[in-house]
Amino acid sequence: MGEPYNPKEIEARWKDFWWERGFFRADIHDTERKFYYLNMFPYPSAKPHVGHGRNYILGDAITRYLLMRGYNVLNPMGWDAFGLPAENQAIRHGIHPRDWTMRNIAEFKRQFRDWGVVFDWDREIATCEPEYYKWTQWIFLKLYEHGLAYRAEAEVNYCPTCDTVLANEQAAGGRCERCNTPVEKKTLTQWFFRITAYAEELLRDLDDLDWPEHVKTMQRNWIGRSEGANVVFRSERGDEITVFTTRPDTLWGATFMVLAPEHPLVEKLTAPERRAEVEEYKRFAARQTEVERLSTEKEKTGVFIGAYAVNPVNGARIPIWIADYVLMTYGTGAIMAVPAHDARDFEFALKFGIPVIPVIAPPGGKAKSYVMAGTYREGLPGALREAGFAFEERDGALYVTLDEGDRERYIDLVRRYILPGSWTEVIGAGWQFVFSDSVLNVGSIEEEKAVLDKCRELEPSIRDKRTVAEMLWEVEFYRDLLFHDQRGTMINSGPLTGTPGDEAVKRTTEWLEEQGIGKFAVNYRLRDWLISRQRYWGAPIPIVYCDKCGIVPVPEEELPVLLPEVERIGLKGLAEIPEFVNTTCPTCGGPARRETDTMDTFVDSSWYYLRYISPHDDDKPFDPELVNAWLPVDLYVGGVEHAILHLLYSRFITKALRDLGYLSFGEPFARLFTQGMITYPAYWCPEHRWIPPAEVAEGKRCPHCGRDLEVSVVAMSKSKLNVVSPDELIERYGADTERLYTLFMGPPEKEIEWSEEGLRGAWRFLNRFWELLTGWIPRVKDAPAAFDPAALPEAARALWAKLNETIHRVTREFESERFGFNVAIAAIMEFTNALEDYLAKGEPDPALLRRAIRDLILLISPFTPFIAEELWSRLGEGGAVLEQDWPTYDEEALKLLAVEIPVQINGKVRARVKLPHDVAGDAEALKEAVLSAEEVRRHLAGRELVKVIAVPGKLVSLVVK
RNA sequence: GCCGGGGUGGCGGAAUUGGCAGACGCGCUGGACUCAGGAUCCAGUGGGGCAUAAACCCCGUGUGGGUUCGAAUCCCACCCCCGGCACCA
């Protein structure tokens, strides 16, 4: 009865309407009802696909809702336009990166328009424009002025594929974030931002952010705060070697020291006879890629440098080693090694024959003793049994497990049975060796040696064993007790012996401070942000090197330092353009050279949200008053892949600018929502590489060679040829269908697979919706607006109640944490179904129907704005959808309806009773009504009613016997 | 290994946060229209029992236990999956 749905025609009509009518232009001076909504701006690479759409469609829906709620919404868009892909294109095809980028930007903008996704285009920015990067350079200068940008020689990550250095964050796991190539280490002089100065604040402020927990956790892990102590050891010659440890309570168990191979003292301390080997090892360590070095699978390596250190707590003389498992970049680049209580040190000590001294009692209070066959006199098993010890006897050997408290009693007993020339051990809180003539403890390096010597003397077969630990390791039974890294009571620890595990670290730290040999210390995993990039397509670092004046910042009034226009970009970027490099010194006017590195593109994107406030201001990066009024961003939406990089850098820049006096807030994004990616099958043929899904026939074979294809469902990407283009789909079904399906697919924070069938479901719904509404609108256009819900017939009252419930459910999703528009749309579908049923039953109430249609159009409008705008214009109320108030929910409406109350009998639903709202809402009346209902009485016949629980409006639960 | 998030039909997922499990959609099955349909429309669809049907009953939210009149939801133990980090002292 309605018209056929023709989205092409409808969408063409409204495509430019919303922007032209100015609904999306924020009034920047009105901050009373402001709402700053922000999508992460894209890197404009090639054409957008339906996966990109998810982000922007979600934002557009939220923005439209907020506008109808009367907010002054700022929802700007811009382009993260500097970057490697553009430059690589340029090098390969001779296109200027700007041209390539601009072409892609145009493509994105066209796509947004087709999608009906509107932004405040007056505020568009592109980071590659001089009017933008002038201020990126300005920020660099400000940081430099305040010591937050500095140049230093450091070991850095270098990606041979991208031909540039990378920040730690961009080389996580030893691989280039962009191309996955293993990074190499190089020692270079580069520019850094001192993000570590903000480590503590970056960590602490996370607590108050309304961000997803997993993102906060990732940042916490990345910052990696740990508390402990710095302890000063000395070499035998007196050189101070400071170590950082999180376990000062294990200090008495240090049996060696390890320095990072690059540690400056290595040179000085290495004994002449060890030098060749040490140099060799240093070369070996430097040669490894980060991936190799970080591999935990790898066996420990290292060399002794021929020098000894003195443990300040007990004067023990311990050897100094170098090993690549100690990193120069963390802590002090040197560690004390406590093999008894650190897994890495244990592995190292076992391999290199270094003693292990237990200094922390293992939790659990159990000890073990293995008594070898033939080492004891007859009668021991019986004596043990009689004394109540638990043990197993296998092939004449005894495996005793005892409580720590029984240690003394056990030793007294077993000692009487041990044959001269033999021994047994008690392994637990401390290791004790029980000989027939003595009991020896392994509580220090000397004691360890004494025990070992004695055992080796008594038992020739173990003369190859270098340490007690190595000897004990042979006994499978003991293995789980030789090493542990838990907290426990301190043992063998001089004055602190006996300190319980829960205060051990604190008490030891205090003691160290009293003794003046150590200090409480905090360390972070976070390292300074390396921002230099040896590339062309980025913002030039505004620095000049003068032989006379040294490092000279480019004066503010000379900004921007423009990228030179060149015919063709070479592999060496700016360094191979003499016109750029050669300049004059701003200070002395003499000849000078420009810095040829450009900044990491993450610098560009670390402040763009500030620039939207005054995007075209040529005098300052942002208006201080407005920026403080509009920020922090109220809602920031983007992919979780930026959880560390972009989001951490932005937080740092915001805090730095605040401390420099430019901002009054310290966090840029008050609330963050991360949406999941859209995935699609990608097909891989070992010979023909990626195969577009459209070419893959039944059976998943390669169309070229017939080979079986490898299928993986992954995020859409151009390189894997598994993108779904919005163009064809909009051509066929219209943008509203894509929008509706995109939001209906599932909860937006979750990753989800695109499905053509699912899309058609949205298409079917919109057809039905369109036909229903266009059929009825002409008949209700002139119906009265006002009506009395209470006076409606029952079916109409039910529809009225359902409408109000629907408004409530849709509104709730906009106001919720999760933006569950899948549920909101389901509610709209449900109501549409209910409306169809109602209309099928007979003559509708015209006023109610008009109201239902009206609200329905408004409710669906954020999701499918085209169809909504078209239907609205036909309803004849005038104005545009975005000028209407969002429908409100009437609590009273539901009360007009009879309520169906489920009745549980012994926990199972046995009946349903329909009752008027006021009866169901009153506990007493409800109880009475239910108990007198026919179907309930049937179930109660002949049984004793024990208890009645009546929950008003919900249910009644009966307990019977 | 550590941290974070999860396990609900064939699938994506709902369930007003302790109150009718499986909304809505996809898929599937049957039917209608049709030369045809991978288009559209209608009906059915958690598993099982009973079975002509209505009705009724049992089981069921990863597993085992607990709290409660009542548990997908709360507590305890365990299993599995996903994501992040991982020689950071």
Coordinates of N, CA and C in Angstrom, one line a residue, chain A residues 153 388 398 504 752:
Chain A
E153 N 72.8 11.2 22.3 CA 73.2 10.0 21.7 C 72.6 8.8 22.5
G388 N 56.3 -40.1 63.5 CA 55.2 -39.5 62.8 C 55.6 -38.7 61.6
L398 N 64.6 -42.9 50.8 CA 63.5 -42.3 51.5 C 63.2 -40.9 51.0
A504 N 59.2 -7.4 54.8 CA 60.6 -7.6 54.5 C 61.2 -6.5 53.6
I752 N 33.9 -7.6 14.6 CA 32.8 -8.4 14.0 C 33.0 -8.6 12.5

